[in-house]
CSV table of C-alpha atoms in Angstrom, one decimal:
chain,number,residue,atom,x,y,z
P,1,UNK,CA,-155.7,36.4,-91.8
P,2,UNK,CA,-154.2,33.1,-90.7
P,3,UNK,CA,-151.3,32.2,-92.2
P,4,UNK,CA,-150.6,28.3,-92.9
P,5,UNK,CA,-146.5,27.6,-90.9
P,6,UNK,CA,-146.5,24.8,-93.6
P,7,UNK,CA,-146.1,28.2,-96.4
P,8,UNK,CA,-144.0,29.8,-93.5
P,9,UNK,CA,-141.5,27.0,-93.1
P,10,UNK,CA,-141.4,26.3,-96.9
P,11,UNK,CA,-140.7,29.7,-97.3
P,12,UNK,CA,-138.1,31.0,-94.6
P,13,UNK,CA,-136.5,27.2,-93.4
P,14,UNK,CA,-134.7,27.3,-90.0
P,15,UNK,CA,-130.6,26.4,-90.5
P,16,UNK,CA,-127.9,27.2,-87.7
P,17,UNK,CA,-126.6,30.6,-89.0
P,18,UNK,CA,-128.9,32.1,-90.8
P,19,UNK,CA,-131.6,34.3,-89.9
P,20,UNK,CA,-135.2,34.4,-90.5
P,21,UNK,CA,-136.2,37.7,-91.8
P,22,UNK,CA,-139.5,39.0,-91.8
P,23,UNK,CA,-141.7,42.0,-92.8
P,24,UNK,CA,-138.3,44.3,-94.0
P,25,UNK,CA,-138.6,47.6,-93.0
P,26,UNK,CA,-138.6,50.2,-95.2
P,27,UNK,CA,-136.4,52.6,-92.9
P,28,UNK,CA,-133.9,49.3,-92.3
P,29,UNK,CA,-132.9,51.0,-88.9
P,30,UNK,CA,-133.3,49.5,-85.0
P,31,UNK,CA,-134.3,52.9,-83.9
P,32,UNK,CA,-136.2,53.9,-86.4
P,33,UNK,CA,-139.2,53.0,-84.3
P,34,UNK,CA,-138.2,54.3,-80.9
P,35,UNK,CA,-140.1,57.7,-81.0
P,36,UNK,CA,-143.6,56.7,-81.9
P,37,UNK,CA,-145.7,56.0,-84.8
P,38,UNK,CA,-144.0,58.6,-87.7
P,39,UNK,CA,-147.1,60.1,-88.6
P,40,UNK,CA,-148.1,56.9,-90.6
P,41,UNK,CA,-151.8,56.2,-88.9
P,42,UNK,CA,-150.0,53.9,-85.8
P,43,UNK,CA,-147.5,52.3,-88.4
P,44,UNK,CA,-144.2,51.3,-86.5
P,45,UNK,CA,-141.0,50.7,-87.8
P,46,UNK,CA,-137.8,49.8,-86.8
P,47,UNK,CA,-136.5,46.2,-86.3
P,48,UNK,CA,-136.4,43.5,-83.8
P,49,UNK,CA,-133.9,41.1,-83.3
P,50,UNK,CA,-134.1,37.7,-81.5
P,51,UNK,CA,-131.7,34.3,-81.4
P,52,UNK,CA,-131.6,31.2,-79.4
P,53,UNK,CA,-133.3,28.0,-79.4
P,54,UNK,CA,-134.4,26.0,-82.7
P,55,UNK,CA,-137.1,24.7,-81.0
P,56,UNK,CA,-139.1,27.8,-80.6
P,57,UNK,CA,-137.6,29.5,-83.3
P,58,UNK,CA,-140.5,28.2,-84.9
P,59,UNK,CA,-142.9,29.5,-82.6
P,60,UNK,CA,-141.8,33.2,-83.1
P,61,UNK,CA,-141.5,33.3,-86.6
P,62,UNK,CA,-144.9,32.5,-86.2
P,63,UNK,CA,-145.4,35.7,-84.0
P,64,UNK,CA,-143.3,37.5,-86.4
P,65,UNK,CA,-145.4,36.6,-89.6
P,66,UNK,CA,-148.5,37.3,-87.7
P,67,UNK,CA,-147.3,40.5,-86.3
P,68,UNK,CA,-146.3,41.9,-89.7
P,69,UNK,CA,-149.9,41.3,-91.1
P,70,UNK,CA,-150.6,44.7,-88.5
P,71,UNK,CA,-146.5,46.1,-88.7
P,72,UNK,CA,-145.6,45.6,-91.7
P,73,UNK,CA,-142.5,48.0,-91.8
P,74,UNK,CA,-140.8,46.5,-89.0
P,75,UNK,CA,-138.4,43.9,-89.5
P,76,UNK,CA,-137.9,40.9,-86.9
P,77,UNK,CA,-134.9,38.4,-87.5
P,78,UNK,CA,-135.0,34.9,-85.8
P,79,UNK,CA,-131.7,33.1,-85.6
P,80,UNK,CA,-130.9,29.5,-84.5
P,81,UNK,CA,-127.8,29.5,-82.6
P,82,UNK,CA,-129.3,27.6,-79.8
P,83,UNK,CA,-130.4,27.9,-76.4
P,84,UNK,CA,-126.8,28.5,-75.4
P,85,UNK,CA,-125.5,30.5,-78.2
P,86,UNK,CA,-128.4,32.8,-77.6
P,87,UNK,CA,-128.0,33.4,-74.3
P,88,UNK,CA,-124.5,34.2,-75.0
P,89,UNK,CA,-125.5,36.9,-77.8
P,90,UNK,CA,-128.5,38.4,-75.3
P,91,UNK,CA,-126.0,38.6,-72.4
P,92,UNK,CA,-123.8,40.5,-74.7
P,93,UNK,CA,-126.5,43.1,-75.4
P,94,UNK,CA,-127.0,41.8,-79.3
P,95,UNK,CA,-130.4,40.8,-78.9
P,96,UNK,CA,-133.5,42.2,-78.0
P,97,UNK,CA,-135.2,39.3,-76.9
P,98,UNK,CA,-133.3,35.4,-76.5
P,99,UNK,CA,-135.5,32.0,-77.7
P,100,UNK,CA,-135.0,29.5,-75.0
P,101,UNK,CA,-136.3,25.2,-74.6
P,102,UNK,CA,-134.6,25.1,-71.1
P,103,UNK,CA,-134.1,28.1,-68.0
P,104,UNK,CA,-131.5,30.5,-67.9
P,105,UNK,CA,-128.7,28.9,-66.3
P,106,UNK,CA,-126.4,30.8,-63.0
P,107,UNK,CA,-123.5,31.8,-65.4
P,108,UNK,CA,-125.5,32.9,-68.0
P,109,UNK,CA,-126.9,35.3,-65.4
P,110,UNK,CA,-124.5,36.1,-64.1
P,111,UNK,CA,-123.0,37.2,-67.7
P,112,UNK,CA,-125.9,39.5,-68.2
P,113,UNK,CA,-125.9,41.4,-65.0
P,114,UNK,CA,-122.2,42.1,-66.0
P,115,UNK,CA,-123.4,43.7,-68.6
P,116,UNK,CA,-126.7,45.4,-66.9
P,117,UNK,CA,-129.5,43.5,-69.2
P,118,UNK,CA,-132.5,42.8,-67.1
P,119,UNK,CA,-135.1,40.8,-68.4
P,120,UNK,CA,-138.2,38.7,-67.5
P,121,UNK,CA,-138.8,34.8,-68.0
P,122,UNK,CA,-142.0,34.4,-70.0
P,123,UNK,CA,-143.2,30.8,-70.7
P,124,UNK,CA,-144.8,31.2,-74.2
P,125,UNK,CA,-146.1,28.1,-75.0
P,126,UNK,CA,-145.3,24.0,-73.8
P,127,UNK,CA,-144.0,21.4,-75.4
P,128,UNK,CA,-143.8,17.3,-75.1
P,129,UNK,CA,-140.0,16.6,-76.3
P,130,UNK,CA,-140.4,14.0,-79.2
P,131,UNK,CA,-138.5,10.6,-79.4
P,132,UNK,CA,-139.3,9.8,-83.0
P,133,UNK,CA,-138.2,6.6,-85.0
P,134,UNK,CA,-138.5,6.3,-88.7
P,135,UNK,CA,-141.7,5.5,-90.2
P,136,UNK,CA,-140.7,1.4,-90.9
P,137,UNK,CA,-139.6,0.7,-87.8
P,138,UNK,CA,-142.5,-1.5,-87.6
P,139,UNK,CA,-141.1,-3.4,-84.2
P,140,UNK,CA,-141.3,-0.6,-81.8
P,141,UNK,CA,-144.5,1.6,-80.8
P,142,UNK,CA,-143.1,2.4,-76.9
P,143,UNK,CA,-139.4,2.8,-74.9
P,144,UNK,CA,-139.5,2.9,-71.3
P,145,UNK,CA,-136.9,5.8,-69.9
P,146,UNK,CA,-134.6,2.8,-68.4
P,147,UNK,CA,-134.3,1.9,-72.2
P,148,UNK,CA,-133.4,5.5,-73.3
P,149,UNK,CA,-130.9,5.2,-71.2
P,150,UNK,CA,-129.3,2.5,-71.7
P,151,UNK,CA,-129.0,3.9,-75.8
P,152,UNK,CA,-128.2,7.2,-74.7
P,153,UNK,CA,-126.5,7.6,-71.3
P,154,UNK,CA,-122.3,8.2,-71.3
P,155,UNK,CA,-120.2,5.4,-73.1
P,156,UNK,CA,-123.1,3.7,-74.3
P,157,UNK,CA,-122.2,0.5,-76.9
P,158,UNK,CA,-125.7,-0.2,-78.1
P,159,UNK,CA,-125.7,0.1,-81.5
P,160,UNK,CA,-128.2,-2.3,-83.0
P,161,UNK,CA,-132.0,-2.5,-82.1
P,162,UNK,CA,-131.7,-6.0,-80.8
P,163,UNK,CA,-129.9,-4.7,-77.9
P,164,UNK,CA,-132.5,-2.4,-77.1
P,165,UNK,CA,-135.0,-5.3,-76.6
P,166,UNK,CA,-134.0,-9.0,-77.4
P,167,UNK,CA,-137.1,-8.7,-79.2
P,168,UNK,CA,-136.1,-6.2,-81.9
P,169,UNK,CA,-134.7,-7.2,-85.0
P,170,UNK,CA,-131.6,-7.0,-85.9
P,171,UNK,CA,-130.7,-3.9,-87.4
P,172,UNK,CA,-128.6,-1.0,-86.9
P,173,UNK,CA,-129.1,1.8,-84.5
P,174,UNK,CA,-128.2,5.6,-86.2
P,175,UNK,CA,-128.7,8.3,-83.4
P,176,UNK,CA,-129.7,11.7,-84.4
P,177,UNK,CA,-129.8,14.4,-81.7
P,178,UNK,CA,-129.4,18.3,-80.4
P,179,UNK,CA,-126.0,19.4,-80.6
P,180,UNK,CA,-125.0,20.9,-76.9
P,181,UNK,CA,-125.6,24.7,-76.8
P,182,UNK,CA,-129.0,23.0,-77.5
P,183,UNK,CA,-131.7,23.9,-74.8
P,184,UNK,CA,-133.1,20.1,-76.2
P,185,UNK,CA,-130.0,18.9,-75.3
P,186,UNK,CA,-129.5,19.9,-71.8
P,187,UNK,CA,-133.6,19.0,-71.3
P,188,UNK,CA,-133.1,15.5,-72.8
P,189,UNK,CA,-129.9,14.2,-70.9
P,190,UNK,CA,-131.1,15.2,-67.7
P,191,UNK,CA,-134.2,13.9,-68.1
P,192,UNK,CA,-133.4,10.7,-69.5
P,193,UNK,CA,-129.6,10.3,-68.0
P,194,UNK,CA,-130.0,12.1,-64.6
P,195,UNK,CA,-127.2,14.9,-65.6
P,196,UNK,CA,-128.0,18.0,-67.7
P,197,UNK,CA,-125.1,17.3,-70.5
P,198,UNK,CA,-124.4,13.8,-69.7
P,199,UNK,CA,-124.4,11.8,-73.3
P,200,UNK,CA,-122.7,9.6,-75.6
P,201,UNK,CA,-120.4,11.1,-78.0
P,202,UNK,CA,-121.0,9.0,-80.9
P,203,UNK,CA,-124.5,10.3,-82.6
P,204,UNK,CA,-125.2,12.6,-85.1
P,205,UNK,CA,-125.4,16.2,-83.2
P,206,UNK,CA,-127.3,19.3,-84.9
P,207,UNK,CA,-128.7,22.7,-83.6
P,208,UNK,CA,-131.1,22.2,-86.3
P,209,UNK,CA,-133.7,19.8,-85.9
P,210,UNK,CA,-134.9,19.6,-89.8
P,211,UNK,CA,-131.5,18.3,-89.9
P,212,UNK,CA,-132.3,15.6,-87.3
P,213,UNK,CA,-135.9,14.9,-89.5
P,214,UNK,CA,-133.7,14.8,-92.4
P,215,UNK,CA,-131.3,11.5,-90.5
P,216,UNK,CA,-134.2,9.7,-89.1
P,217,UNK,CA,-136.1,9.9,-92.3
P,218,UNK,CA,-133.2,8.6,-94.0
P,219,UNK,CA,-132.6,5.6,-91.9
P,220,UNK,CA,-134.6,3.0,-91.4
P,221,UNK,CA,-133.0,2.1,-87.7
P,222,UNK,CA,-133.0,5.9,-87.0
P,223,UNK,CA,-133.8,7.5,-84.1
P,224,UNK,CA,-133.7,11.1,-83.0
P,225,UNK,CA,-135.2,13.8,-80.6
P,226,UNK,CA,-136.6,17.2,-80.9
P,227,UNK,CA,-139.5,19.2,-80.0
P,228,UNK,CA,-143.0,17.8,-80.6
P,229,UNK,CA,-143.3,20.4,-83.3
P,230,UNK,CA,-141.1,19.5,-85.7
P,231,UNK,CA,-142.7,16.2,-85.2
P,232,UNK,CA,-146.4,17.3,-86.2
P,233,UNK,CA,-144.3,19.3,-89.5
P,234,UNK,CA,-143.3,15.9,-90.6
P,235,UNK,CA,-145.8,13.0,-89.8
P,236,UNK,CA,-145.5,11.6,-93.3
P,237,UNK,CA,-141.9,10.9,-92.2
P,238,UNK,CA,-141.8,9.7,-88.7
P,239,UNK,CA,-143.3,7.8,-86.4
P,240,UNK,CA,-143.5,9.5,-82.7
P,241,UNK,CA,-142.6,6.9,-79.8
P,242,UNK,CA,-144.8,6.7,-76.5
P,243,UNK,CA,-142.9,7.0,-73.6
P,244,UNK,CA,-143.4,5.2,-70.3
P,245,UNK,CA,-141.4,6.9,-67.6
P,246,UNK,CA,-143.0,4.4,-65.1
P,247,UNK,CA,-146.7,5.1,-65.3
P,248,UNK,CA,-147.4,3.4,-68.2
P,249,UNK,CA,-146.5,4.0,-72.5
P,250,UNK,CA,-148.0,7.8,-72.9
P,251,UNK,CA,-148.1,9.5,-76.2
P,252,UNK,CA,-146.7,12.9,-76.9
P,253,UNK,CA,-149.6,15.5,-77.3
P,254,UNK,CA,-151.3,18.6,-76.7
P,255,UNK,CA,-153.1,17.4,-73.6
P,256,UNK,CA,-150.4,15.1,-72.3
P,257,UNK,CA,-147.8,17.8,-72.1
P,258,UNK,CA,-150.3,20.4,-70.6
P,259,UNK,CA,-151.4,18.3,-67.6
P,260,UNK,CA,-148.0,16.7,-67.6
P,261,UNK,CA,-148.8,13.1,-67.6
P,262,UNK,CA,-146.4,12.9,-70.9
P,263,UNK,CA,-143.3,12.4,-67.9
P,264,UNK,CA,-140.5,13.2,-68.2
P,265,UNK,CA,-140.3,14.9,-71.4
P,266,UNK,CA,-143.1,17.4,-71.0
P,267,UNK,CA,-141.3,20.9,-70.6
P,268,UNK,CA,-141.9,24.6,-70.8
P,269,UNK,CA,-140.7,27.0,-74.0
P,270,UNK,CA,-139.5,30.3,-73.4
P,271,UNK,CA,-138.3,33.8,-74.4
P,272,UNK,CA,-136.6,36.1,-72.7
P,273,UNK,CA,-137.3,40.2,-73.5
P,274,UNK,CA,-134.9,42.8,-72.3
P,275,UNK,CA,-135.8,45.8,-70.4
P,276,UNK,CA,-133.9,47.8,-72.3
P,277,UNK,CA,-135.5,46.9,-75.7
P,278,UNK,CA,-138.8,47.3,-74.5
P,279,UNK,CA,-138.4,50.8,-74.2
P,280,UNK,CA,-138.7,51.1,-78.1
P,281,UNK,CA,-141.8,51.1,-79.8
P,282,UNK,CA,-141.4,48.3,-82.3
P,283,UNK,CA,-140.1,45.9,-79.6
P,284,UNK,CA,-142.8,46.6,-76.8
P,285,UNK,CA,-145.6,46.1,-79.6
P,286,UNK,CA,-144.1,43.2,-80.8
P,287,UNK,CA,-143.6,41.5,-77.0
P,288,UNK,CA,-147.3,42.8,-76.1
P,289,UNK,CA,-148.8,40.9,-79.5
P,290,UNK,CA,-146.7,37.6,-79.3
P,291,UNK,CA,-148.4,37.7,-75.1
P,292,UNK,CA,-151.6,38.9,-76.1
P,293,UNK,CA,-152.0,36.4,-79.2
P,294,UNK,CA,-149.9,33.3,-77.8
P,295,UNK,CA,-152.9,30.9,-78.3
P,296,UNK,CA,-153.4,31.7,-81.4
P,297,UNK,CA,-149.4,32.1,-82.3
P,298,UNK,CA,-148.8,28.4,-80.4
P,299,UNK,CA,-151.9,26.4,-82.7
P,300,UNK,CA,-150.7,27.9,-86.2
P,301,UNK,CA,-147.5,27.1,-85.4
P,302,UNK,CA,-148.1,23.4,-84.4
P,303,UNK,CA,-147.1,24.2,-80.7
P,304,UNK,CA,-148.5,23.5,-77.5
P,305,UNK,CA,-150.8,26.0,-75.9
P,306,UNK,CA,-150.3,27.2,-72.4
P,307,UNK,CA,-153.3,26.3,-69.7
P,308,UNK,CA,-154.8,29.1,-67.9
P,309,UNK,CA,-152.7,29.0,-64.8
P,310,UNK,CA,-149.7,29.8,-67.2
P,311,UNK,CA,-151.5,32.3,-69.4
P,312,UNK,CA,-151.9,34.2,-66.3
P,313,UNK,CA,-148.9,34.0,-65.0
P,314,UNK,CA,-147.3,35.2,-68.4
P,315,UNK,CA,-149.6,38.4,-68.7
P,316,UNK,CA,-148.2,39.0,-65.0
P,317,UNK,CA,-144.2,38.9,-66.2
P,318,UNK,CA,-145.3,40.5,-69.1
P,319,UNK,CA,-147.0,43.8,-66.6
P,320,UNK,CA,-143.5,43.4,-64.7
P,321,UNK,CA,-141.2,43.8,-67.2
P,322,UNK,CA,-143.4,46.8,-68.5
P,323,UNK,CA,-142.4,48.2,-65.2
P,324,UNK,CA,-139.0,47.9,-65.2
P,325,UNK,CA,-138.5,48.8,-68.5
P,326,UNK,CA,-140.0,52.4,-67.5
């Protein structure tokens, strides 16, 4: 059975502290899976806990939901705390497996060999990072990167359309955008600014990108990024932008982002297991189904699908962590 992420979403909405729970386990306990199937014909339990990006939060409660529809008594939670914030809670040994839009950065590395967690990079799914405008701004179909610059990069004035292009009309600019523990955030500004953090102050920040739908909807010189996701989950309220990044205006889209010709805002979505929670039951099933079932996971849930070169290269990590976690 393939349940519709519009029900999902409606259901369990993403927000900045709270979790998404799923499947609740009728033991309630993290261990309660560790020592095999409890005599209940291959019936885990247990409970699996995950935080990190917004952007893929999505994506694996997705894999959750799915998952539960073959384990239903274990639980898996999804928080939102951002790419950064999650980092920070994995590194601390709170998490069994951290949501990430961007790599794992030196320090934050460095903060989980302090604290022996070992872990594996998997690239789950891709995604084509979304400029979107609100659905009357009738004047603008394509930016060029020099122009996202000049609206975004550090100390920026422009606040009015017209200053964007002479051409536009004039009315005012509202920015809407990732706060900064945001893996969106660090993406964007060193895409588009040429300095992973670098940004004006002066915009509407959010580790919750309904909230960011929410300001561009609500403005009619809004504009606002996020992941191409949240994009698809609200066509009836935005309008996505094409980029040209030198080559030419290029829409965001499934095969755009795979071949990379969306440039420079075509990216790669991640999670991050631990060794150490794979050696439980619930956890190992859980990181083997979301692998084995990532097509599937990535077109219910709206995402982008990896290409075969990545698929195999996932199943690969996936074998290596399997070893190490032994």
């Amino acid at each position: 059975m393939n349940i519709p992420f519009t029900l999902r979403r409606a259901k369990a909405p993403l927000a900045l502290t709270a979790a998404v729970m799923l499947a609740v386990s009728a033991c309630g306990g993290s261990d309660a899976g560790s020592n095999g199937d409890g005599g209940d014909g291959g019936q885990l339990s247990g409970s699996v806990k995950v935080d990190g990006s917004s952007t893929v939060a999505p994506l694996t409660t997705a894999a959750a939901e799915i998952f539960a529809e073959e384990q239903s008594k274990v639980q898996v939670t999804v928080g939102t705390s951002g790419t950064g914030g999650g980092f920070e809670k994995f590194c601390n040994g709170e998490t069994d497996i951290s949501d990430a839009s961007r790599p794992i950065k030196d320090e934050e590395k460095a903060a989980c060999e302090k604290k022996g967690i070992t872990y594996e990079e998997f690239q789950v799914a891709n995604d084509a990072l979304t400029v979107v405008v609100n659905k009357d701004a009738d004047w603008v179909d394509c930016l060029t990167t020099e122009q996202l610059k000049k609206i975004w990069e550090p100390d920026s004035k422009v606040n009015n359309w017209n200053q964007v292009d002479s051409k536009f009309p004039d009315e005012p600019l509202k920015l809407f955008g990732a706060g900064t523990d945001s893996g969106t955030f660090d993406y964007f500004t060193d895409a588009i600014n040429g300095e992973e953090g670098a940004s004006r102050t002066d915009y509407s920040p959010t580790e919750d990108d309904n909230v960011t739908v929410q300001g561009v909807a609500g403005s009619k010189g809004g504009l606002g990024y996020f992941g191409y996701s949240y994009f698809e989950e609200n066509t009836d309220k935005l309008k996505a932008l094409q980029i040209d990044g030198g080559e030419g205006c290029v829409a965001p889209g499934v095969e755009t982002a795979q071949t990379g010709e969306y440039t420079p805002l075509s990216r790669p979505l991640f999670i991050y297991p631990s060794a150490k929670a794979l050696q439980r039951d619930e956890v190992l099933a859980f990181v083997e189904y979301y692998v084995e079932n990532h097509k599937v996971i990535a077109e219910d849930a709206k995402f982008i699908p990896l290409n075969s070169e990545q698929e195999t290269e996932l199943k690969a990590d996936l074998d290596k962590l399997k070893e190490s976690a032994q």
